[in-house]
mmCIF file of C-alpha atoms and ligand atoms in Angstrom:
data_model
loop_
_atom_site.group_PDB
_atom_site.id
_atom_site.type_symbol
_atom_site.label_atom_id
_atom_site.label_comp_id
_atom_site.label_asym_id
_atom_site.label_seq_id
_atom_site.Cartn_x
_atom_site.Cartn_y
_atom_site.Cartn_z
ATOM 1 C CA MET B 1 20.465 11.374 -36.764
ATOM 2 C CA ASN B 2 22.856 12.774 -34.765
ATOM 3 C CA ARG B 3 24.248 11.313 -32.428
ATOM 4 C CA ARG B 4 23.102 14.284 -30.238
ATOM 5 C CA SER B 5 19.797 13.370 -30.835
ATOM 6 C CA PHE B 6 19.615 9.729 -30.456
ATOM 7 C CA PHE B 7 20.216 9.949 -27.119
ATOM 8 C CA GLN B 8 17.903 12.829 -26.548
ATOM 9 C CA SER B 9 15.403 9.562 -27.780
ATOM 10 C CA ALA B 10 16.798 7.293 -26.047
ATOM 11 C CA ALA B 11 16.570 8.800 -23.050
ATOM 12 C CA SER B 12 12.308 9.583 -23.818
ATOM 13 C CA VAL B 13 12.511 5.448 -24.079
ATOM 14 C CA PRO B 14 9.660 5.029 -21.438
ATOM 15 C CA LEU B 15 12.428 3.047 -18.142
ATOM 16 C CA VAL B 16 10.178 -0.811 -19.347
ATOM 17 C CA GLY B 17 11.217 -0.777 -22.617
ATOM 18 C CA THR B 18 14.756 -0.667 -21.472
ATOM 19 C CA LEU B 19 14.769 -3.153 -18.541
ATOM 20 C CA ARG B 20 16.132 -6.633 -20.410
ATOM 21 C CA ALA B 21 16.534 -9.333 -18.867
ATOM 22 C CA ALA B 22 20.261 -10.133 -18.623
ATOM 23 C CA ALA B 23 21.507 -13.968 -17.792
ATOM 24 C CA GLY B 24 23.970 -12.938 -15.302
ATOM 25 C CA PRO B 25 22.145 -12.322 -12.254
ATOM 26 C CA ALA B 26 21.722 -8.270 -12.133
ATOM 27 C CA PHE B 27 19.693 -5.731 -9.797
ATOM 28 C CA GLU B 28 19.174 -2.276 -10.921
ATOM 29 C CA SER B 29 16.733 0.190 -8.885
ATOM 30 C CA ARG B 30 15.643 3.055 -9.449
ATOM 31 C CA ILE B 31 13.048 5.884 -8.331
ATOM 32 C CA VAL B 32 10.199 6.695 -10.687
ATOM 33 C CA ARG B 33 8.310 9.926 -10.238
ATOM 34 C CA LEU B 34 4.414 8.987 -10.327
ATOM 35 C CA HIS B 35 2.515 11.786 -11.134
ATOM 36 C CA LEU B 36 -1.533 11.687 -8.890
ATOM 37 C CA GLN B 37 -4.977 12.209 -10.819
ATOM 38 C CA HIS B 38 -5.563 15.364 -8.238
ATOM 39 C CA THR B 39 -3.843 16.915 -5.525
ATOM 40 C CA TRP B 40 -3.617 14.310 -2.886
ATOM 41 C CA THR B 41 -4.458 16.041 0.901
ATOM 42 C CA THR B 42 -4.451 13.948 3.837
ATOM 43 C CA THR B 43 -3.598 15.167 7.387
ATOM 44 C CA MET B 44 0.130 14.456 6.351
ATOM 45 C CA SER B 45 0.879 15.893 3.299
ATOM 46 C CA SER B 46 -0.764 17.375 0.351
ATOM 47 C CA SER B 47 1.003 16.857 -3.413
ATOM 48 C CA GLU B 48 0.938 16.542 -6.900
ATOM 49 C CA TYR B 49 2.702 13.225 -7.328
ATOM 50 C CA ARG B 50 4.926 10.878 -5.730
ATOM 51 C CA ASP B 51 8.366 9.183 -5.935
ATOM 52 C CA THR B 52 9.069 5.557 -5.928
ATOM 53 C CA LEU B 53 12.073 2.953 -5.656
ATOM 54 C CA GLN B 54 11.079 0.730 -8.727
ATOM 55 C CA ALA B 55 13.714 -2.392 -8.575
ATOM 56 C CA THR B 56 13.999 -5.122 -11.555
ATOM 57 C CA TYR B 57 16.182 -8.410 -9.919
ATOM 58 C CA SER B 58 16.983 -10.626 -13.528
ATOM 59 C CA ARG B 59 17.953 -13.958 -13.321
ATOM 60 C CA ASP B 60 17.835 -16.725 -16.192
ATOM 61 C CA GLY B 61 16.264 -14.609 -18.854
ATOM 62 C CA ILE B 62 13.469 -13.575 -16.493
ATOM 63 C CA ALA B 63 12.921 -9.859 -14.623
ATOM 64 C CA GLY B 64 11.324 -9.827 -11.866
ATOM 65 C CA HIS B 65 9.898 -6.416 -10.881
ATOM 66 C CA GLY B 66 9.429 -4.445 -7.442
ATOM 67 C CA GLU B 67 8.408 -1.192 -5.652
ATOM 68 C CA GLY B 68 8.587 1.095 -2.525
ATOM 69 C CA ALA B 69 7.178 3.951 -1.895
ATOM 70 C CA PRO B 70 9.360 5.196 0.882
ATOM 71 C CA ILE B 71 7.367 6.741 4.011
ATOM 72 C CA VAL B 72 7.843 10.291 5.143
ATOM 73 C CA ARG B 73 6.628 10.366 8.682
ATOM 74 C CA TYR B 74 9.026 7.207 8.620
ATOM 75 C CA GLN B 75 11.545 9.284 7.827
ATOM 76 C CA GLU B 76 12.101 7.846 4.134
ATOM 77 C CA ASP B 77 12.918 9.547 1.027
ATOM 78 C CA ALA B 78 13.648 7.537 -2.064
ATOM 79 C CA ARG B 79 17.284 9.324 -2.227
ATOM 80 C CA SER B 80 17.638 6.753 0.978
ATOM 81 C CA ALA B 81 15.635 4.057 -0.118
ATOM 82 C CA GLN B 82 17.863 3.838 -2.990
ATOM 83 C CA LYS B 83 20.341 3.902 -0.842
ATOM 84 C CA ALA B 84 19.599 0.879 0.988
ATOM 85 C CA ALA B 85 18.822 -1.195 -1.890
ATOM 86 C CA GLU B 86 22.560 -0.604 -3.745
ATOM 87 C CA SER B 87 24.170 -1.338 -0.109
ATOM 88 C CA VAL B 88 23.184 -5.028 -0.438
ATOM 89 C CA ARG B 89 23.732 -4.751 -4.101
ATOM 90 C CA ASP B 90 26.131 -7.631 -4.146
ATOM 91 C CA LEU B 91 24.841 -9.850 -1.531
ATOM 92 C CA VAL B 92 21.344 -9.818 -3.257
ATOM 93 C CA LEU B 93 23.792 -10.901 -6.731
ATOM 94 C CA SER B 94 25.651 -13.375 -4.809
ATOM 95 C CA ALA B 95 23.239 -15.143 -3.106
ATOM 96 C CA ASP B 96 20.491 -17.517 -5.051
ATOM 97 C CA PRO B 97 16.978 -15.882 -5.466
ATOM 98 C CA LEU B 98 15.493 -19.543 -4.635
ATOM 99 C CA GLN B 99 16.414 -19.120 -1.194
ATOM 100 C CA PHE B 100 14.834 -15.828 -1.168
ATOM 101 C CA ALA B 101 13.507 -16.036 2.523
ATOM 102 C CA LYS B 102 17.248 -16.843 4.001
ATOM 103 C CA LEU B 103 18.740 -13.533 1.331
ATOM 104 C CA MET B 104 15.515 -11.153 2.772
ATOM 105 C CA GLY B 105 16.442 -12.525 6.354
ATOM 106 C CA GLU B 106 20.236 -10.923 5.604
ATOM 107 C CA VAL B 107 18.367 -7.756 3.916
ATOM 108 C CA PHE B 108 16.481 -7.592 6.508
ATOM 109 C CA ARG B 109 19.583 -7.570 9.859
ATOM 110 C CA ARG B 110 21.907 -5.476 7.438
ATOM 111 C CA VAL B 111 19.670 -2.494 6.259
ATOM 112 C CA ASP B 112 18.321 -0.363 10.048
ATOM 113 C CA GLY B 113 14.922 0.742 8.882
ATOM 114 C CA GLU B 114 14.389 1.946 5.201
ATOM 115 C CA TRP B 115 11.615 -0.138 4.633
ATOM 116 C CA ALA B 116 10.526 0.981 1.531
ATOM 117 C CA ALA B 117 13.860 -0.672 -0.209
ATOM 118 C CA LYS B 118 13.186 -4.034 1.759
ATOM 119 C CA ALA B 119 9.602 -4.474 -0.115
ATOM 120 C CA ALA B 120 11.659 -2.612 -3.501
ATOM 121 C CA ILE B 121 14.274 -5.953 -3.555
ATOM 122 C CA ASP B 122 11.503 -8.309 -2.186
ATOM 123 C CA ILE B 123 9.185 -7.839 -4.795
ATOM 124 C CA ALA B 124 11.011 -7.583 -7.178
ATOM 125 C CA LEU B 125 13.000 -11.090 -6.193
ATOM 126 C CA MET B 126 9.372 -12.802 -5.169
ATOM 127 C CA ASP B 127 8.344 -11.810 -9.087
ATOM 128 C CA TRP B 128 10.869 -13.773 -10.325
ATOM 129 C CA VAL B 129 10.632 -16.417 -8.175
ATOM 130 C CA GLY B 130 6.614 -17.117 -9.822
ATOM 131 C CA GLN B 131 8.331 -16.439 -13.411
ATOM 132 C CA LYS B 132 11.144 -19.117 -12.562
ATOM 133 C CA LEU B 133 8.524 -22.018 -11.201
ATOM 134 C CA GLY B 134 6.019 -20.635 -13.797
ATOM 135 C CA ILE B 135 3.322 -20.017 -10.520
ATOM 136 C CA PRO B 136 1.974 -16.901 -10.538
ATOM 137 C CA LEU B 137 2.326 -16.212 -6.680
ATOM 138 C CA TYR B 138 -1.071 -16.234 -4.969
ATOM 139 C CA THR B 139 -0.071 -20.344 -6.289
ATOM 140 C CA TYR B 140 3.057 -19.699 -4.579
ATOM 141 C CA PHE B 141 0.794 -18.740 -1.277
ATOM 142 C CA GLY B 142 -1.312 -20.986 -1.444
ATOM 143 C CA LEU B 143 -4.796 -18.969 -2.380
ATOM 144 C CA ASP B 144 -8.182 -19.024 -4.964
ATOM 145 C CA PRO B 145 -7.538 -15.647 -6.697
ATOM 146 C CA LYS B 146 -11.638 -16.631 -6.791
ATOM 147 C CA ASP B 147 -11.688 -14.849 -3.091
ATOM 148 C CA THR B 148 -9.730 -12.014 -3.265
ATOM 149 C CA PRO B 149 -11.796 -9.166 -1.030
ATOM 150 C CA LEU B 150 -13.163 -6.245 -2.983
ATOM 151 C CA THR B 151 -11.074 -2.599 -2.589
ATOM 152 C CA THR B 152 -12.247 0.674 -1.475
ATOM 153 C CA PHE B 153 -10.600 3.430 -3.752
ATOM 154 C CA SER B 154 -10.361 6.476 -1.220
ATOM 155 C CA ILE B 155 -11.363 9.893 -1.650
ATOM 156 C CA GLY B 156 -8.472 12.529 -0.097
ATOM 157 C CA ILE B 157 -9.427 15.421 1.462
ATOM 158 C CA ASP B 158 -10.930 18.163 -0.349
ATOM 159 C CA THR B 159 -13.600 21.054 -0.740
ATOM 160 C CA PRO B 160 -16.932 19.984 -0.366
ATOM 161 C CA GLU B 161 -17.102 20.397 -4.271
ATOM 162 C CA THR B 162 -14.861 18.327 -5.122
ATOM 163 C CA THR B 163 -15.455 16.281 -2.343
ATOM 164 C CA ARG B 164 -18.837 15.823 -4.715
ATOM 165 C CA GLN B 165 -16.555 15.004 -7.727
ATOM 166 C CA LYS B 166 -14.234 12.933 -6.901
ATOM 167 C CA THR B 167 -17.403 10.758 -5.592
ATOM 168 C CA ARG B 168 -18.965 11.377 -9.009
ATOM 169 C CA GLU B 169 -15.666 9.886 -10.446
ATOM 170 C CA ALA B 170 -15.866 7.058 -8.015
ATOM 171 C CA ALA B 171 -19.183 5.478 -8.608
ATOM 172 C CA GLU B 172 -17.669 2.615 -10.086
ATOM 173 C CA TYR B 173 -16.849 1.163 -7.000
ATOM 174 C CA PRO B 174 -19.081 -0.230 -4.685
ATOM 175 C CA ILE B 175 -17.122 0.945 -0.805
ATOM 176 C CA LEU B 176 -15.492 4.246 -1.158
ATOM 177 C CA LYS B 177 -12.697 5.121 1.942
ATOM 178 C CA VAL B 178 -13.152 8.446 2.905
ATOM 179 C CA LYS B 179 -9.726 10.395 4.159
ATOM 180 C CA VAL B 180 -10.697 12.723 7.380
ATOM 181 C CA GLY B 181 -9.060 14.340 10.247
ATOM 182 C CA LEU B 182 -8.961 17.724 10.084
ATOM 183 C CA ALA B 183 -10.941 20.420 11.349
ATOM 184 C CA THR B 184 -13.640 20.030 7.777
ATOM 185 C CA ASP B 185 -14.390 16.568 8.868
ATOM 186 C CA GLU B 186 -18.209 16.515 8.867
ATOM 187 C CA PRO B 187 -19.206 19.125 5.734
ATOM 188 C CA THR B 188 -16.803 15.874 3.559
ATOM 189 C CA ILE B 189 -19.341 13.198 5.106
ATOM 190 C CA GLU B 190 -21.825 15.724 4.041
ATOM 191 C CA ALA B 191 -20.954 16.294 0.879
ATOM 192 C CA VAL B 192 -19.992 12.421 0.149
ATOM 193 C CA ARG B 193 -23.275 11.359 1.091
ATOM 194 C CA SER B 194 -25.223 14.321 -1.321
ATOM 195 C CA VAL B 195 -24.384 12.335 -3.458
ATOM 196 C CA THR B 196 -23.826 8.336 -2.595
ATOM 197 C CA LYS B 197 -25.500 6.005 0.239
ATOM 198 C CA LYS B 198 -22.297 3.810 -0.514
ATOM 199 C CA PRO B 199 -20.940 1.860 2.462
ATOM 200 C CA LEU B 200 -17.689 4.578 3.441
ATOM 201 C CA ARG B 201 -14.685 3.556 5.510
ATOM 202 C CA VAL B 202 -12.452 6.030 7.208
ATOM 203 C CA ASP B 203 -9.490 6.720 7.610
ATOM 204 C CA ALA B 204 -8.588 9.723 10.732
ATOM 205 C CA ASN B 205 -4.813 8.763 10.094
ATOM 206 C CA GLU B 206 -3.755 10.617 13.422
ATOM 207 C CA GLY B 207 -6.174 13.633 12.876
ATOM 208 C CA TRP B 208 -7.886 13.493 15.945
ATOM 209 C CA LYS B 209 -5.336 14.384 19.064
ATOM 210 C CA ASP B 210 -8.542 13.393 21.986
ATOM 211 C CA LYS B 211 -10.095 10.392 22.734
ATOM 212 C CA GLU B 212 -13.744 12.737 23.376
ATOM 213 C CA GLU B 213 -13.756 14.335 19.968
ATOM 214 C CA ALA B 214 -12.975 11.241 18.872
ATOM 215 C CA VAL B 215 -15.617 9.028 20.505
ATOM 216 C CA ARG B 216 -18.037 11.851 19.357
ATOM 217 C CA LYS B 217 -17.126 11.697 15.859
ATOM 218 C CA ILE B 218 -16.628 7.371 15.551
ATOM 219 C CA ASN B 219 -20.229 7.801 16.957
ATOM 220 C CA TRP B 220 -21.295 10.351 14.409
ATOM 221 C CA LEU B 221 -20.049 8.643 11.393
ATOM 222 C CA GLU B 222 -21.806 5.326 12.395
ATOM 223 C CA THR B 223 -25.380 7.093 11.656
ATOM 224 C CA GLN B 224 -23.774 7.953 8.940
ATOM 225 C CA GLY B 225 -22.708 4.196 7.444
ATOM 226 C CA VAL B 226 -19.007 4.529 8.595
ATOM 227 C CA GLU B 227 -18.219 0.845 8.244
ATOM 228 C CA PHE B 228 -15.092 0.752 10.229
ATOM 229 C CA ILE B 229 -12.498 3.765 11.527
ATOM 230 C CA GLU B 230 -9.193 4.239 10.871
ATOM 231 C CA GLN B 231 -5.779 5.551 13.031
ATOM 232 C CA PRO B 232 -8.243 8.212 14.594
ATOM 233 C CA LEU B 233 -5.357 8.698 17.620
ATOM 234 C CA PRO B 234 -1.954 9.208 17.230
ATOM 235 C CA ALA B 235 0.116 5.763 16.802
ATOM 236 C CA ASP B 236 1.624 5.817 20.104
ATOM 237 C CA MET B 237 -1.968 6.869 21.898
ATOM 238 C CA ILE B 238 -2.936 2.914 22.577
ATOM 239 C CA GLU B 239 -4.248 2.684 26.228
ATOM 240 C CA GLU B 240 -6.141 6.133 24.860
ATOM 241 C CA THR B 241 -7.745 4.241 22.033
ATOM 242 C CA ARG B 242 -8.096 0.888 24.089
ATOM 243 C CA TRP B 243 -10.539 3.844 25.924
ATOM 244 C CA ILE B 244 -11.920 4.949 22.350
ATOM 245 C CA ARG B 245 -12.859 1.032 21.878
ATOM 246 C CA SER B 246 -15.381 -0.144 24.661
ATOM 247 C CA ARG B 247 -17.366 3.376 23.585
ATOM 248 C CA VAL B 248 -17.660 3.296 19.949
ATOM 249 C CA HIS B 249 -19.423 -0.113 17.723
ATOM 250 C CA ILE B 250 -17.797 0.106 14.871
ATOM 251 C CA PRO B 251 -14.252 -1.657 14.337
ATOM 252 C CA ILE B 252 -11.377 0.454 14.581
ATOM 253 C CA ILE B 253 -7.781 0.102 12.514
ATOM 254 C CA ALA B 254 -4.591 -0.056 13.359
ATOM 255 C CA ASP B 255 -2.049 1.854 10.044
ATOM 256 C CA GLU B 256 0.147 3.806 11.228
ATOM 257 C CA ALA B 257 0.284 2.207 15.138
ATOM 258 C CA CYS B 258 0.809 -1.472 13.354
ATOM 259 C CA ARG B 259 4.111 -1.248 11.138
ATOM 260 C CA HIS B 260 5.711 -4.578 11.787
ATOM 261 C CA ALA B 261 4.677 -8.374 12.622
ATOM 262 C CA ALA B 262 6.099 -7.032 16.797
ATOM 263 C CA ASP B 263 3.948 -4.640 17.134
ATOM 264 C CA ILE B 264 0.699 -6.328 16.430
ATOM 265 C CA PRO B 265 -0.104 -8.356 19.844
ATOM 266 C CA LYS B 266 -0.280 -4.926 21.921
ATOM 267 C CA LEU B 267 -2.485 -4.021 19.279
ATOM 268 C CA ARG B 268 -4.725 -7.084 20.651
ATOM 269 C CA ASP B 269 -7.191 -5.556 23.353
ATOM 270 C CA ALA B 270 -7.955 -1.698 21.432
ATOM 271 C CA PHE B 271 -8.155 -1.977 18.289
ATOM 272 C CA ASP B 272 -10.008 -4.448 15.610
ATOM 273 C CA GLY B 273 -7.643 -5.529 12.459
ATOM 274 C CA VAL B 274 -3.955 -4.028 11.539
ATOM 275 C CA ASN B 275 -3.780 -2.544 8.397
ATOM 276 C CA VAL B 276 -0.991 -3.969 6.360
ATOM 277 C CA LYS B 277 1.179 -3.079 3.669
ATOM 278 C CA LEU B 278 4.272 -3.673 1.986
ATOM 279 C CA ASP B 279 6.015 -0.080 2.180
ATOM 280 C CA LYS B 280 5.372 -0.393 6.481
ATOM 281 C CA ALA B 281 6.458 -4.667 6.216
ATOM 282 C CA GLY B 282 9.479 -4.328 3.681
ATOM 283 C CA GLY B 283 7.463 -6.771 1.282
ATOM 284 C CA MET B 284 5.547 -9.572 0.497
ATOM 285 C CA LEU B 285 6.840 -12.220 2.795
ATOM 286 C CA GLU B 286 6.072 -10.046 6.298
ATOM 287 C CA ALA B 287 3.621 -8.829 5.001
ATOM 288 C CA TYR B 288 1.841 -12.369 5.073
ATOM 289 C CA ARG B 289 3.736 -12.581 8.041
ATOM 290 C CA MET B 290 1.760 -10.167 9.815
ATOM 291 C CA ILE B 291 -0.984 -11.620 8.838
ATOM 292 C CA GLU B 292 -0.710 -14.040 9.302
ATOM 293 C CA ILE B 293 0.247 -13.262 12.979
ATOM 294 C CA ALA B 294 -3.581 -11.303 13.400
ATOM 295 C CA LYS B 295 -5.880 -13.860 12.490
ATOM 296 C CA ALA B 296 -3.804 -15.727 15.410
ATOM 297 C CA LEU B 297 -4.903 -13.690 17.341
ATOM 298 C CA GLY B 298 -8.108 -12.741 16.134
ATOM 299 C CA MET B 299 -7.607 -10.081 14.602
ATOM 300 C CA LYS B 300 -9.380 -7.906 10.819
ATOM 301 C CA THR B 301 -6.751 -7.618 8.430
ATOM 302 C CA MET B 302 -6.554 -5.142 6.011
ATOM 303 C CA LEU B 303 -4.388 -4.802 3.044
ATOM 304 C CA GLY B 304 -3.347 -0.865 2.303
ATOM 305 C CA CYS B 305 -0.701 0.709 0.011
ATOM 306 C CA MET B 306 0.957 4.172 -0.696
ATOM 307 C CA VAL B 307 0.659 6.109 -4.077
ATOM 308 C CA SER B 308 2.289 3.604 -5.668
ATOM 309 C CA SER B 309 1.921 1.574 -9.484
ATOM 310 C CA SER B 310 1.007 -1.281 -10.610
ATOM 311 C CA VAL B 311 3.939 -3.576 -9.137
ATOM 312 C CA SER B 312 3.150 -3.114 -5.276
ATOM 313 C CA VAL B 313 -0.833 -2.870 -5.875
ATOM 314 C CA THR B 314 -0.425 -5.774 -7.878
ATOM 315 C CA ALA B 315 2.124 -7.864 -4.830
ATOM 316 C CA ALA B 316 -0.504 -7.002 -2.516
ATOM 317 C CA ALA B 317 -3.394 -7.681 -4.665
ATOM 318 C CA HIS B 318 -1.685 -11.644 -4.828
ATOM 319 C CA LEU B 319 -1.782 -11.165 -0.794
ATOM 320 C CA SER B 320 -5.353 -10.078 -0.424
ATOM 321 C CA PRO B 321 -7.224 -13.318 -0.694
ATOM 322 C CA LEU B 322 -6.523 -13.500 3.261
ATOM 323 C CA VAL B 323 -7.641 -10.324 3.590
ATOM 324 C CA ASP B 324 -11.078 -8.917 4.901
ATOM 325 C CA TYR B 325 -10.605 -5.677 3.772
ATOM 326 C CA ALA B 326 -8.508 -4.361 0.859
ATOM 327 C CA ASP B 327 -7.609 -0.590 -0.176
ATOM 328 C CA LEU B 328 -5.635 -1.312 -2.808
ATOM 329 C CA ASP B 329 -6.655 1.531 -5.172
ATOM 330 C CA GLY B 330 -2.958 3.120 -5.186
ATOM 331 C CA ASN B 331 -1.331 2.805 -9.406
ATOM 332 C CA LEU B 332 -5.625 4.062 -9.686
ATOM 333 C CA LEU B 333 -4.390 7.127 -8.346
ATOM 334 C CA ILE B 334 -1.840 8.090 -10.733
ATOM 335 C CA ALA B 335 -1.165 8.762 -14.372
ATOM 336 C CA ASN B 336 1.508 7.304 -15.433
ATOM 337 C CA ASP B 337 2.116 3.690 -14.662
ATOM 338 C CA PRO B 338 4.304 1.535 -16.215
ATOM 339 C CA PHE B 339 2.792 -1.204 -15.053
ATOM 340 C CA HIS B 340 -0.497 -3.224 -16.011
ATOM 341 C CA GLY B 341 -1.012 -5.654 -13.032
ATOM 342 C CA VAL B 342 -4.905 -6.543 -10.823
ATOM 343 C CA ARG B 343 -7.600 -4.792 -12.339
ATOM 344 C CA VAL B 344 -10.514 -3.658 -10.378
ATOM 345 C CA GLU B 345 -14.040 -4.601 -12.053
ATOM 346 C CA LYS B 346 -16.880 -3.680 -10.183
ATOM 347 C CA GLY B 347 -14.692 -2.809 -6.653
ATOM 348 C CA LYS B 348 -13.491 -6.673 -7.282
ATOM 349 C CA LEU B 349 -9.786 -6.994 -7.350
ATOM 350 C CA VAL B 350 -8.626 -8.980 -10.263
ATOM 351 C CA LEU B 351 -5.562 -11.102 -10.499
ATOM 352 C CA PRO B 352 -3.685 -11.578 -13.456
ATOM 353 C CA ASN B 353 -3.296 -15.102 -14.471
ATOM 354 C CA ARG B 354 0.581 -14.854 -15.169
ATOM 355 C CA PRO B 355 3.740 -16.478 -13.209
ATOM 356 C CA GLY B 356 4.957 -14.042 -10.164
ATOM 357 C CA LEU B 357 3.621 -10.730 -10.539
ATOM 358 C CA GLY B 358 1.930 -11.283 -13.995
ATOM 359 C CA LEU B 359 2.946 -7.735 -14.413
ATOM 360 C CA THR B 360 3.004 -6.524 -18.379
ATOM 361 C CA PRO B 361 4.257 -3.179 -19.609
ATOM 362 C CA ALA B 362 1.512 -0.486 -20.219
HETATM 363 MG MG1 MG W 1 -4.593 4.614 6.875
#
């Protein structure tokens, strides 16, 4: 093999194969392009791939993996996420990883925004900590893996014909989540309903701008067997959402309106529950805090995800015994997942019984 072909073949080695756990502390961040199985359309965007930030923290021969999906709506992209992660490299390398709460507190103080970067660092540290302690992360959080909820499988916005096709392909999932919020809401739901009688959950992604229209649509959705509606109006229309809530029967869940723990108290009267995502929260520790705060306020809790690999989805799944609803299918939507982690059996999340996140290379 000549020098040139050696480097070409070295470059084609899958990323996970190159990640040997270093003895001394090491931190690596990288942008990973995840390819979608179907073009993914919501009210916000349409795309064939997503670039996420993945991070690896290595020490004592143990490698912890983390990931965060930058969210365009919050002015994040993969490059800004990587820049933010690299800005705290020295802090991460010099800190005691078993003092992860102190370390993440400092990361949160030093980095403005860039929640995907924080999530990637937090998850990598927690994966490392779980492996170091020799326990799965659900055990670290005191949870029973048998308590995981069913996850929905999401159907993005598409033509009625493709929507029917996607609904048929989702036959193994007992609950579907359907994206609406464009002019085609009723044909979309009718297309799904022409194929299945399963319970549906609907996400409008802030797509309706008018409170009367939202009430009409939500009450129609209830007649179609929809269990709850996520983020019917734009995030800042909290008063209008409160008005809607008094005129509909199914729960209203906040997603875009609920990014961090401090958002939750003001949502209490307008929403029945909150959708917590590690990418919005900045990792597992803040997501755990958000779930506990929402429960303390008597609200329903849900764990959601972005389009992600099994790294981020498995991290969320380790917290899922805590929540009422799960929408953790981001890894099922991609074609090049670098890891195996949480599995789905007839819709139920099945956590790996291995230390840390319990990931294995795909
Ligand atoms: Mg949502």
